[in-house]
Amino acid sequence: MGRSSKDKRDIYYRLAKEEGWRARSAFKLLQINEEFNIFKGVKKVVDLCAAPGSWSQVLSRQLRPNKESDSDIKIVAVDLQAMAPIDGVIQIQGDITQISTAEKIIEQFDGQKSDLVVCDGAPDVTGLHDIDEYVQGQLLLAALNITTHLLKDGATFVAKIFRGRDVTTLGSQLKIFFQSVTIAKPRSSRNSSIESFVVCEKFKLPPMYTPHMFNPLLHDAAALELEKLEGNNRCIVPFIACGDLSGFDSDMTYSIQTRPDEGTYISKEPTQAPINPPYQEACDRKKRDQLIK
Ligand SMILES: C[S@@+](CC[C@H](N)C(=O)[O-])C[C@H]1O[C@@H](n2cnc3c(N)ncnc32)[C@H](O)[C@@H]1O
């Protein structure tokens, strides 16, 4: 049986048609709200990766029940693709990995920040689970990155996540910015799908952390100006040689180098003479530990 006929048997597909939602995903946001009360007190909200717009419809109906008289409510929807207009929703066509998109959103809020950011972002799936999970994780990090520019202290961020191998790592990264991180699976999300949603509550930027928009996909890593990073933004990961690195390609010489901008690392160069004494030092555990302190 083809996918479309399977969708048509689906209760949420039929309900979405009946109630006028653009996609059955509307029920996922409604059910997350039933559980976590994420709309409480929200006046400014950003819907990242919003097309075709069912989450924006939910936000519009829930936050603006009286329409015109709810003039202090602002809903901004962002997507790479254009969307048909929705009552009370400002639309921005843009890429959530770009700082210019964050700036356009903040402009809409007259320089103020948002009470809630939601993101149902999904890349085009390839069907290869590892790749799909990885790309989904990268999109979540892009959404988190832009959210650090947009969200008010104490506010909530909800985003789609795939419960794969990297879920714990992603959770730990989110915990740096939010006091509480929970993974929720709304009943309208298919059981057969690894899709879930992270509900991140009580946002707080870590001390000394300055939001930035370096591309989390890292394909432009060379453009990072490492020497300009400060505080928690700059993390030099220690390098530890586990055992004798001269074993299989001993025509190379290893030495421990320390540079203010690169930290401690092991340099590898073609051997001119017999194995270099500094590398022997690297194998001395105590000395090595002292070096990377
Ligand atoms: C599952 S759909 C969102 C459905 C939406 N929540 C709804 O209820 O109608 C995923 C969306 O993510 C968008 N998207 C993927 N990568 C993006 C990016 N870098 N910037 C903005 N939107 C992106 C896609 O264009 C697509 O419309």
Tab-separated table of N, CA, C and O in Angstrom, residues 244-284:
chain	number	residue	atom	x	y	z
A	244	ASP	N	52.684	4.433	21.863
A	244	ASP	CA	53.818	4.862	21.055
A	244	ASP	C	53.384	5.133	19.613
A	244	ASP	O	53.138	4.211	18.846
A	245	LEU	N	53.317	6.399	19.256
A	245	LEU	CA	52.824	6.739	17.913
A	245	LEU	C	53.867	6.471	16.825
A	245	LEU	O	53.557	6.594	15.658
A	246	SER	N	55.099	6.148	17.243
A	246	SER	CA	56.136	5.950	16.212
A	246	SER	C	56.105	4.528	15.654
A	246	SER	O	56.931	4.167	14.835
A	247	GLY	N	55.138	3.724	16.117
A	247	GLY	CA	55.093	2.301	15.777
A	247	GLY	C	55.057	2.007	14.292
A	247	GLY	O	55.919	1.308	13.782
A	248	PHE	N	54.071	2.498	13.553
A	248	PHE	CA	53.910	2.034	12.171
A	248	PHE	C	54.430	3.011	11.122
A	248	PHE	O	54.660	2.648	10.002
A	249	ASP	N	54.641	4.265	11.466
A	249	ASP	CA	55.220	5.178	10.469
A	249	ASP	C	56.383	5.933	11.115
A	249	ASP	O	56.369	7.132	11.246
A	250	SER	N	57.421	5.150	11.530
A	250	SER	CA	58.487	5.724	12.348
A	250	SER	C	59.453	6.592	11.562
A	250	SER	O	60.454	7.026	12.077
A	251	ASP	N	59.103	6.868	10.296
A	251	ASP	CA	59.923	7.854	9.598
A	251	ASP	C	59.464	9.259	9.976
A	251	ASP	O	59.913	10.259	9.442
A	252	MET	N	58.491	9.349	10.933
A	252	MET	CA	58.032	10.670	11.391
A	252	MET	C	58.554	10.928	12.800
A	252	MET	O	58.731	10.004	13.592
A	253	THR	N	58.752	12.204	13.108
A	253	THR	CA	59.186	12.597	14.444
A	253	THR	C	58.043	13.339	15.116
A	253	THR	O	57.370	14.157	14.481
A	254	TYR	N	57.832	13.039	16.393
A	254	TYR	CA	56.752	13.691	17.137
A	254	TYR	C	57.358	14.554	18.216
A	254	TYR	O	58.314	14.158	18.885
A	255	SER	N	56.806	15.746	18.425
A	255	SER	CA	57.275	16.560	19.539
A	255	SER	C	56.100	17.315	20.125
A	255	SER	O	55.109	17.590	19.427
A	256	ILE	N	56.212	17.596	21.432
A	256	ILE	CA	55.119	18.344	22.075
A	256	ILE	C	55.348	19.826	21.863
A	256	ILE	O	56.441	20.336	22.089
A	257	GLN	N	54.324	20.497	21.377
A	257	GLN	CA	54.404	21.934	21.125
A	257	GLN	C	53.291	22.611	21.908
A	257	GLN	O	52.212	22.047	22.060
A	258	THR	N	53.580	23.820	22.389
A	258	THR	CA	52.507	24.591	23.033
A	258	THR	C	52.498	25.974	22.415
A	258	THR	O	53.522	26.646	22.377
A	259	ARG	N	51.358	26.369	21.878
A	259	ARG	CA	51.227	27.711	21.311
A	259	ARG	C	50.051	28.388	21.962
A	259	ARG	O	49.030	27.746	22.216
A	260	PRO	N	50.159	29.709	22.252
A	260	PRO	CA	49.061	30.372	22.958
A	260	PRO	C	47.735	30.232	22.236
A	260	PRO	O	46.694	30.084	22.840
A	261	ASP	N	47.754	30.217	20.884
A	261	ASP	CA	46.473	30.188	20.167
A	261	ASP	C	45.987	28.783	19.854
A	261	ASP	O	44.849	28.585	19.482
A	262	GLU	N	46.830	27.776	19.999
A	262	GLU	CA	46.399	26.435	19.622
A	262	GLU	C	46.445	25.445	20.769
A	262	GLU	O	46.049	24.291	20.615
A	263	GLY	N	46.971	25.894	21.943
A	263	GLY	CA	47.084	24.984	23.076
A	263	GLY	C	48.214	23.986	22.853
A	263	GLY	O	49.090	24.196	22.006
A	264	THR	N	48.130	22.890	23.606
A	264	THR	CA	49.191	21.878	23.504
A	264	THR	C	48.806	20.843	22.460
A	264	THR	O	47.686	20.383	22.410
A	265	TYR	N	49.740	20.520	21.589
A	265	TYR	CA	49.448	19.517	20.577
A	265	TYR	C	50.731	18.778	20.236
A	265	TYR	O	51.829	19.191	20.629
A	266	ILE	N	50.556	17.661	19.555
A	266	ILE	CA	51.757	16.918	19.167
A	266	ILE	C	52.035	17.177	17.698
A	266	ILE	O	51.161	16.993	16.841
A	267	SER	N	53.238	17.676	17.400
A	267	SER	CA	53.559	17.969	16.014
A	267	SER	C	54.287	16.768	15.394
A	267	SER	O	55.012	16.050	16.077
A	268	LYS	N	54.050	16.576	14.097
A	268	LYS	CA	54.572	15.384	13.426
A	268	LYS	C	55.349	15.858	12.199
A	268	LYS	O	54.788	16.586	11.369
A	269	GLU	N	56.615	15.511	12.125
A	269	GLU	CA	57.428	15.964	10.988
A	269	GLU	C	58.304	14.835	10.492
A	269	GLU	O	58.635	13.935	11.264
A	270	PRO	N	58.730	14.887	9.218
A	270	PRO	CA	59.631	13.817	8.734
A	270	PRO	C	60.906	13.781	9.576
A	270	PRO	O	61.455	14.824	9.926
A	271	THR	N	61.321	12.588	9.935
A	271	THR	CA	62.506	12.432	10.788
A	271	THR	C	63.784	12.769	10.020
A	271	THR	O	63.978	12.298	8.901
A	272	GLN	N	64.639	13.626	10.641
A	272	GLN	CA	65.942	13.956	10.042
A	272	GLN	C	66.984	12.988	10.614
A	272	GLN	O	67.868	12.537	9.948
A	273	ALA	N	66.841	12.732	11.908
A	273	ALA	CA	67.831	11.947	12.642
A	273	ALA	C	67.078	10.861	13.413
A	273	ALA	O	65.877	10.691	13.208
A	274	PRO	N	67.705	10.142	14.314
A	274	PRO	CA	66.988	9.140	15.107
A	274	PRO	C	65.838	9.764	15.888
A	274	PRO	O	65.820	10.975	16.097
A	275	ILE	N	64.910	8.901	16.343
A	275	ILE	CA	63.703	9.372	17.055
A	275	ILE	C	64.036	10.453	18.071
A	275	ILE	O	64.961	10.340	18.862
A	276	ASN	N	63.220	11.476	18.013
A	276	ASN	CA	63.472	12.703	18.765
A	276	ASN	C	63.206	12.551	20.266
A	276	ASN	O	62.146	12.076	20.631
A	277	PRO	N	64.101	12.954	21.151
A	277	PRO	CA	63.842	12.841	22.580
A	277	PRO	C	62.513	13.477	23.045
A	277	PRO	O	61.855	12.884	23.880
A	278	PRO	N	62.092	14.636	22.476
A	278	PRO	CA	60.841	15.200	22.989
A	278	PRO	C	59.666	14.235	22.886
A	278	PRO	O	58.780	14.236	23.708
A	279	TYR	N	59.656	13.370	21.839
A	279	TYR	CA	58.541	12.431	21.741
A	279	TYR	C	58.591	11.417	22.874
A	279	TYR	O	57.570	11.040	23.427
A	280	GLN	N	59.835	11.010	23.229
A	280	GLN	CA	59.950	10.081	24.351
A	280	GLN	C	59.338	10.704	25.595
A	280	GLN	O	58.701	10.035	26.388
A	281	GLU	N	59.508	12.035	25.724
A	281	GLU	CA	58.920	12.729	26.872
A	281	GLU	C	57.403	12.623	26.846
A	281	GLU	O	56.762	12.490	27.876
A	282	ALA	N	56.832	12.667	25.628
A	282	ALA	CA	55.372	12.600	25.526
A	282	ALA	C	54.855	11.295	26.077
A	282	ALA	O	53.734	11.215	26.557
A	283	CYS	N	55.673	10.252	25.987
A	283	CYS	CA	55.224	8.955	26.466
A	283	CYS	C	55.345	8.843	27.979
A	283	CYS	O	54.872	7.889	28.572
A	284	ASP	N	55.998	9.795	28.583
A	284	ASP	CA	56.099	9.807	30.033
A	284	ASP	C	54.816	10.435	30.567
A	284	ASP	O	54.566	11.619	30.430
